[in-house]
Coordinates of C-alpha atoms and ligand atoms in Angstrom, one line a residue:
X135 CA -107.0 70.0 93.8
X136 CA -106.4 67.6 91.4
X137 CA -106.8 64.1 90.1
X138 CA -104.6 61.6 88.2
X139 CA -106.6 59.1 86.6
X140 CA -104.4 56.5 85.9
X141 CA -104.6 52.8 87.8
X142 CA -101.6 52.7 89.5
X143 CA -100.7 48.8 90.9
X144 CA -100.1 47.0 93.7
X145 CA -98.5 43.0 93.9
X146 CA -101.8 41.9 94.5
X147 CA -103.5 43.6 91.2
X148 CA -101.0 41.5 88.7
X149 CA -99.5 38.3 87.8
X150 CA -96.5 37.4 85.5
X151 CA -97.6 35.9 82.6
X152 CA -95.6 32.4 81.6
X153 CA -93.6 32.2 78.6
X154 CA -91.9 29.5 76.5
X155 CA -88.2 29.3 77.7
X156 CA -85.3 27.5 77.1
X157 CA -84.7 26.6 80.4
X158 CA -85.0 23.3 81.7
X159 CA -84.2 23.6 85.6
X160 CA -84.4 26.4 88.1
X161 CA -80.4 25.3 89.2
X162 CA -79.8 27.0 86.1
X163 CA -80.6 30.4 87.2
X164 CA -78.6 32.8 88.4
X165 CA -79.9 35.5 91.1
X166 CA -76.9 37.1 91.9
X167 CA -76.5 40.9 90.2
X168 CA -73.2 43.1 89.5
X169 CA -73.6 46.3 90.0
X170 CA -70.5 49.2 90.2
X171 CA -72.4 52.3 92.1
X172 CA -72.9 55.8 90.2
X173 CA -71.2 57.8 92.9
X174 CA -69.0 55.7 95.6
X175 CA -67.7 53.8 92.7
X176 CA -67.4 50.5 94.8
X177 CA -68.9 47.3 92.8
X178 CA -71.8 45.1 94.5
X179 CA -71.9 41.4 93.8
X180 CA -74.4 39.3 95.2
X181 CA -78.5 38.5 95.4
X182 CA -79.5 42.1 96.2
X183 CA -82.4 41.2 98.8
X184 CA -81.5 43.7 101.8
X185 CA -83.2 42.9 105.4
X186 CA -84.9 45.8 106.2
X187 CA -83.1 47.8 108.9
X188 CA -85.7 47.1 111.3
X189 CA -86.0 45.3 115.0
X190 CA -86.2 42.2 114.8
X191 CA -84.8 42.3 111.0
X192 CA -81.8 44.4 110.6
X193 CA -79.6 42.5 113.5
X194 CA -76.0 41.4 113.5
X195 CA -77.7 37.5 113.8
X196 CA -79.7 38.5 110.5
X197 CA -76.2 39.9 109.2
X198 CA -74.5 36.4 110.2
X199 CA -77.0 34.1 109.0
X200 CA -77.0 35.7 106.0
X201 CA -72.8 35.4 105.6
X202 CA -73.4 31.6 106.5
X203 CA -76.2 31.3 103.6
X204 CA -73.1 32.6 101.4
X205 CA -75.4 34.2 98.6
X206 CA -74.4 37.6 99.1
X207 CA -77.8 38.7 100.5
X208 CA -77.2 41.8 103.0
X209 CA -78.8 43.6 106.3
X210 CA -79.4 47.1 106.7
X211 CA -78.6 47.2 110.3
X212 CA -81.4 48.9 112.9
X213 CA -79.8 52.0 114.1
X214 CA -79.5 51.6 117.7
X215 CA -76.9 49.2 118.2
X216 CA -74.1 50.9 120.4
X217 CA -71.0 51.9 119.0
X218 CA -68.9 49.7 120.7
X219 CA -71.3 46.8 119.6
X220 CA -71.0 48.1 115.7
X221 CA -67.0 48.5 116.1
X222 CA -67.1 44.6 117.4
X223 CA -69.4 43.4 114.1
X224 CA -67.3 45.2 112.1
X225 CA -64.2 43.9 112.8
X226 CA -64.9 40.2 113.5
X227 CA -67.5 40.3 110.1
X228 CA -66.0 43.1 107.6
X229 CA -68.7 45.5 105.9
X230 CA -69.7 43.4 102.5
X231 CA -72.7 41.9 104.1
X232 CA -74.2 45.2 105.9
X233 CA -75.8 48.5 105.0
X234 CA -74.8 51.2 108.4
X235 CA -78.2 53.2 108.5
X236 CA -78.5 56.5 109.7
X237 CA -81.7 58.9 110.3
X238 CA -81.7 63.0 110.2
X239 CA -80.6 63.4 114.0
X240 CA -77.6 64.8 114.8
X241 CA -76.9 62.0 117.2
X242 CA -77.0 59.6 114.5
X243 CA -74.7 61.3 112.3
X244 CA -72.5 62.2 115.4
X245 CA -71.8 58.5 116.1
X246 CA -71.3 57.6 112.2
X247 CA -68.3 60.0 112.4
X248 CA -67.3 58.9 115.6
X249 CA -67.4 55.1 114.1
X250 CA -65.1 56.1 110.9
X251 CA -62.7 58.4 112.9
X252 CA -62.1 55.5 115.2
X253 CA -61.1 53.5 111.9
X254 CA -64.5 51.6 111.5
X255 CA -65.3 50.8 107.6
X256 CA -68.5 51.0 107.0
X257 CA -68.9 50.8 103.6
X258 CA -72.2 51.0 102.5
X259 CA -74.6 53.7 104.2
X260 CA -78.6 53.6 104.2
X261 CA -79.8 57.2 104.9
X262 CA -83.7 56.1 106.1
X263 CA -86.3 59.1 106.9
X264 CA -89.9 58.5 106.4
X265 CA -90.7 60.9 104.5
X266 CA -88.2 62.0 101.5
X267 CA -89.8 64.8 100.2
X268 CA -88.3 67.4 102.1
X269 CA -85.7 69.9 101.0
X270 CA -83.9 69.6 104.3
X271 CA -83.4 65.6 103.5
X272 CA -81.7 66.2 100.2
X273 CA -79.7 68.4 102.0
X274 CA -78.4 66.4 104.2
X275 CA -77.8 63.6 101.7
X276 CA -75.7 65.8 99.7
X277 CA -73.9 66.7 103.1
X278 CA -73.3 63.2 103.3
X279 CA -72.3 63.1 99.9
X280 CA -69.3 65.3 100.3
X281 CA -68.7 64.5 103.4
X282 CA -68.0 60.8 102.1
X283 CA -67.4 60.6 98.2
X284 CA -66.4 56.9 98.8
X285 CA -69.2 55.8 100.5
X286 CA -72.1 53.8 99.1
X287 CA -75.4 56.1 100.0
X288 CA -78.4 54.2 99.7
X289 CA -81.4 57.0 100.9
X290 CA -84.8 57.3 100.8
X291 CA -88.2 57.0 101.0
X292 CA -89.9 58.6 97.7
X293 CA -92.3 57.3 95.2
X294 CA -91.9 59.1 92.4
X295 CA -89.5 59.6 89.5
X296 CA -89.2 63.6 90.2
X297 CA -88.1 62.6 93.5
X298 CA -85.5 59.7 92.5
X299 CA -84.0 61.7 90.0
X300 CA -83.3 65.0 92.6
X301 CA -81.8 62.5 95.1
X302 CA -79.3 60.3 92.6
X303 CA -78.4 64.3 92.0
X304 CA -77.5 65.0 95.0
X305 CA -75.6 62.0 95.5
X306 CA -77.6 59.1 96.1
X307 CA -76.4 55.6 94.7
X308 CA -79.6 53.6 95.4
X309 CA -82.9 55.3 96.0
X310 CA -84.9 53.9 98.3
X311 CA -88.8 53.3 97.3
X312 CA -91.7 52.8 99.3
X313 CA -94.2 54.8 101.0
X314 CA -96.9 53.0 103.1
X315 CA -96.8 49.9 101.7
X316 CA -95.0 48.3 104.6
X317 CA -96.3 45.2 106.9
X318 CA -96.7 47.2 110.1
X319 CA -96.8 50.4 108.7
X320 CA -100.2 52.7 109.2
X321 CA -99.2 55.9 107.4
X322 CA -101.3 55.4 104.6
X323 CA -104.5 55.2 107.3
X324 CA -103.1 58.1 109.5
X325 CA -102.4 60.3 106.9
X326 CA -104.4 59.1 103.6
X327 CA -100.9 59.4 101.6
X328 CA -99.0 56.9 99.7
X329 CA -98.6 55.4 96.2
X330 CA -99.3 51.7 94.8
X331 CA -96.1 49.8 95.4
X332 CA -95.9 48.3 91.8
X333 CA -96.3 51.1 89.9
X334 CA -93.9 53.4 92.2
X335 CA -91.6 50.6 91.3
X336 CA -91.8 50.4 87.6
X337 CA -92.0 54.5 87.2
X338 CA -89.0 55.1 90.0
X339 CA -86.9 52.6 88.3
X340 CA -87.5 54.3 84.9
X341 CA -86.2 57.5 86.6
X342 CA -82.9 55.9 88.1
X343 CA -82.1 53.7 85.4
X344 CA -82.1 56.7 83.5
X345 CA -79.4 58.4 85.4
X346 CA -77.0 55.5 86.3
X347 CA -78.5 55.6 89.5
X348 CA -80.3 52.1 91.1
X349 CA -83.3 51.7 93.4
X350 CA -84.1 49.5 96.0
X351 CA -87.9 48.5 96.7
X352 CA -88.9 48.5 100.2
X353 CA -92.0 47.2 101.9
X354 CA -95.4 45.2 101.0
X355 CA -93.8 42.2 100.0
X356 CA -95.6 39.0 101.7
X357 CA -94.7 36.4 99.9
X358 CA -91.6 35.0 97.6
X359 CA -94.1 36.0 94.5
X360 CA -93.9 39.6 95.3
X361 CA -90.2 40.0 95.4
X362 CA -89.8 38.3 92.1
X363 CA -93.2 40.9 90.9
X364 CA -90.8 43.0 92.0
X365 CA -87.5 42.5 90.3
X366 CA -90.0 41.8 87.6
X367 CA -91.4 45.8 87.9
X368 CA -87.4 47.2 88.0
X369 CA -86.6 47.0 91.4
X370 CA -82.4 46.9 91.2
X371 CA -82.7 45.9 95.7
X372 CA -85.7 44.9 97.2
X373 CA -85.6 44.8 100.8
X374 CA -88.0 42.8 103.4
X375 CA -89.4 43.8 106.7
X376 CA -91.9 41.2 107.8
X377 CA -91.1 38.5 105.9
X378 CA -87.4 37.9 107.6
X379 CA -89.3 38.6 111.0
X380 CA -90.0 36.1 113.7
X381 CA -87.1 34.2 113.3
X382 CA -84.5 33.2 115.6
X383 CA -82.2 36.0 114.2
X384 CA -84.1 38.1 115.4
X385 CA -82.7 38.7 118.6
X386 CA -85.5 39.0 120.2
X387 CA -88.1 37.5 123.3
X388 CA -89.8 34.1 122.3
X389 CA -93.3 34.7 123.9
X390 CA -95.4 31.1 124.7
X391 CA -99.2 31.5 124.9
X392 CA -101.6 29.0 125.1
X393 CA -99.3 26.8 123.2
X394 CA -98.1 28.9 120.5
X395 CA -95.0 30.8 120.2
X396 CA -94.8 34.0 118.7
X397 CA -92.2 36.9 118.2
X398 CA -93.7 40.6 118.9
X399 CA -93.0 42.5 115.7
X400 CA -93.3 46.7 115.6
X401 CA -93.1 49.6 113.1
X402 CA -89.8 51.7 113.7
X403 CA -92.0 54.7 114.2
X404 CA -94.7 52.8 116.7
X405 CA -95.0 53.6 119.9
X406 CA -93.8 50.3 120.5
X407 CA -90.4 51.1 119.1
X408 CA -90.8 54.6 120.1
X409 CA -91.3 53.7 123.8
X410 CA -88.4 51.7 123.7
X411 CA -85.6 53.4 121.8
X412 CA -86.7 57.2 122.3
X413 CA -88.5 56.5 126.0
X414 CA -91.9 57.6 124.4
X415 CA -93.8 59.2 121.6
X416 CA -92.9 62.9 120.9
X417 CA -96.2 64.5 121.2
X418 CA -96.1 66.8 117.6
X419 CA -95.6 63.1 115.9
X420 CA -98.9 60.1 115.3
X421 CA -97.2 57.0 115.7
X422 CA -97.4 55.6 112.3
X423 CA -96.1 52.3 112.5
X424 CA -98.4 49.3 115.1
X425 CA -96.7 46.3 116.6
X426 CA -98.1 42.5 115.7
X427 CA -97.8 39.2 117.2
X428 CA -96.3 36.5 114.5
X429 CA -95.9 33.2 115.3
X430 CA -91.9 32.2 116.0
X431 CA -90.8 30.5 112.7
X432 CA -87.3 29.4 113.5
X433 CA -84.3 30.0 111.7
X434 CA -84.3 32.2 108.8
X435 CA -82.3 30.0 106.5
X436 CA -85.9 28.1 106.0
X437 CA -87.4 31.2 105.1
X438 CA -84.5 32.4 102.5
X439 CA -84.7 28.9 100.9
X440 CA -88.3 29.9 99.9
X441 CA -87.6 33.1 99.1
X442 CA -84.5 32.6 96.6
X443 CA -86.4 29.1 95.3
X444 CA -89.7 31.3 94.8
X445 CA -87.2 33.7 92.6
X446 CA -85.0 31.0 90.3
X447 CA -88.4 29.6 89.7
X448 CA -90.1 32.6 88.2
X449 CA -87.1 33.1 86.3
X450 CA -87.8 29.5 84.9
X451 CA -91.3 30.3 84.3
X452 CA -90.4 33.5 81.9
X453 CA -87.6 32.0 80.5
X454 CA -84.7 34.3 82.5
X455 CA -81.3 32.6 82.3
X456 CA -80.2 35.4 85.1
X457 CA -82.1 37.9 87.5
X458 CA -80.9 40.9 85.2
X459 CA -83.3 39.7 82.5
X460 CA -85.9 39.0 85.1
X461 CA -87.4 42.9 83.7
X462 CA -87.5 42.3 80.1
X463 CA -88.6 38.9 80.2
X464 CA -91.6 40.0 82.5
X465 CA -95.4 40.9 81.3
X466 CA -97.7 41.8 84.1
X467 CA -101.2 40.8 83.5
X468 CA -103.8 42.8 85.6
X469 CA -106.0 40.3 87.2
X470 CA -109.2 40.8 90.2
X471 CA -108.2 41.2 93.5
X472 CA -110.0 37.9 94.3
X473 CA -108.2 35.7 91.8
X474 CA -104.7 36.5 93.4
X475 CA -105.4 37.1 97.1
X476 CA -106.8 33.5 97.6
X477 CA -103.9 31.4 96.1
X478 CA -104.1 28.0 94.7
X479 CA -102.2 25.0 95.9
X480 CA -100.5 24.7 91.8
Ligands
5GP101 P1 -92.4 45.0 105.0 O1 -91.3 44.2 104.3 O2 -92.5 44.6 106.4 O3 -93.7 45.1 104.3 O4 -91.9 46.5 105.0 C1 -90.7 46.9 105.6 C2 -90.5 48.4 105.5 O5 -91.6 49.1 106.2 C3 -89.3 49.0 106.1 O6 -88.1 48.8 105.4 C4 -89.6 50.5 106.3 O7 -89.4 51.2 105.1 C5 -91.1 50.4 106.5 N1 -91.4 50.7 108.0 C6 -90.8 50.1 109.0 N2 -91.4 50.6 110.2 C7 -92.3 51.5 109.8 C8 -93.2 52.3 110.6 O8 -93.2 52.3 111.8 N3 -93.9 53.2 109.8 C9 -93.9 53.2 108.5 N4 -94.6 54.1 107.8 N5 -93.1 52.4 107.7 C10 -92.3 51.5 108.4

């Protein structure tokens, strides 16, 4: 056994500290990053906020509302959309807008060949186990890999820079950060594992950055103020679970209760989503995702509005003519957990 004493940090534990800028408006800012991949090659242009490839979330509505938004944010689609239902997307939206996500199960790979052989173009692939520690994952990324040179792999999860750098290795464009920090996600209570979301952030992007390799944060943001912390920490991608959910893209049930509307919300490894896509839980596995109520909120494009204001105006606030500087204009400042969980109106 043994103990690492450093604090490692969460969103809540910091703020970003305000510095004199140059700038005088937020319309000024520019949120949209360039990136050309370190393996597929292919070039990225666009805000790089990624819906996460949930239900709920990762729909083709979410995929559409985001093309009618016309920043250039994208959806990693959930994985259980038919084929004929992917081909359809495909064609009548092209692939700019969507990440085609795939999980360890042969079925899953089966159909992504089945999809390209048939002439579908999915450009942009998001490899998604819960747990990317495991030789057999990287693996089967670097099967991927050769399988499709030209693709754009984004894989994951991992929280550390040992891990990043083995994956971008073995072929990974974007690694994909994040374990147990997620809205509806209980691994960290089921299984007492998991790492601080800020500081996996800051040391994972130190690791890819390294290599020409990019990562993507995923999960614990709540509000606009954490994905800005996080673009602020390194993050290349951040992608968002909860806080694109409950809207009507979510192709989903509106419930009504006692006057109230709500959307039901789930983990992709509760026994919610389990039940539904898998018709129960496989007894070796805990479910390690629960399922919420949240109230409906709508259509997303209130949400992203928020969102993409809350990000132009830290950039203001730091003095960050364009997201890419967000990084090195950005000084966390540890504060109490009281002083930023109950959040002034200013
Ligand atoms: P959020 O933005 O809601 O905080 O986090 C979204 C992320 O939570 C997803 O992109 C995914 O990585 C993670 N996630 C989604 N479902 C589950 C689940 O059932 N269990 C766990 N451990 N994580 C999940």
């Amino acid at each position: 056994m043994r103990i690492e004493e450093s604090v490692k940090l969460d969103f809540k534990d910091v703020l970003i500290r305000p510095k004199r800028s140059t700038l005088d408006s937020r319309k000024n800012v520019d949120i949209s990053r360039e990136f050309t991949f370190k393996w597929s090659k292919k070039t990225f242009a666009g805000v790089p906020i990624i819906a996460a490839n949930m239900d709920g979330v990762g729909t083709f509505a979410m995929a559409k509302a985001f093309i009618e938004d016309g920043n250039g944010l994208s959806v990693a689609l959930h994985k259980h959309y038919p084929l004929k239902d992917l081909q359809g997307f495909y064609k009548e939206n092209g692939h700019e807008s969507v990440w085609y996500s795939i999980g360890m199960v042969k079925a899953d790979e089966e159909k992504l060949d089945e999809f390209i052989k048939k002439g579908g173009k999915p450009d942009k692939l998001c490899i998604d186990v819960a747990n990317g520690y495991s030789e057999h994952f990287v693996g089967f990324v670097k099967k991927i890999r050769e399988k499709y040179p030209q693709k754009t792999i984004m894989a994951g999860n991992v929280v550390t820079g040992e891990m990043v750098e083995e994956l971008i290795l073995a072929g990974v464009d974007v690694v994909k950060v994040g374990i147990g920090p997620g809205s509806v996600c209980t691994t960290r209570r089921m299984t007492g594992v998991g790492y601080p979301q800020l500081s996996a952030i800051i040391e994972c992007a130190d690791a890819a950055h390294g290599l020409g390799g990019l990562i993507c944060a995923d999960g614990g943001c709540t509000v606009p103020g954490d994905v800005a912390k996080a673009f602020g920490a390194g993050a290349d991608f951040v992608m968002l679970g909860g806080m694109l959910a409950g809207h009507d893209q979510s192709e989903q049930e509106v419930i009504e209760e006692g006057g109230k509307q709500y959307l039901q919300f789930y983990g992709m490894s509760s026994s919610t989503a389990m039940n539904k896509h898998k018709g129960g839980v496989a007894e070796y596995r805990a479910s390690e995702g629960k399922t919420v109520r949240i109230p409906y909120r709508g259509s997303v494009h209130g949400a992203l509005q928020d969102i993409l204001g809350g990000l132009r105006s830290t950039c203001t606030y730091v003095g960050a003519r364009r997201l890419k500087n967000l990084s090195k204009c950005t000084t966390f400042i540890r504060v109490s957990q009281q002083l930023n969980t109950v959040f002034g109106d200013n």
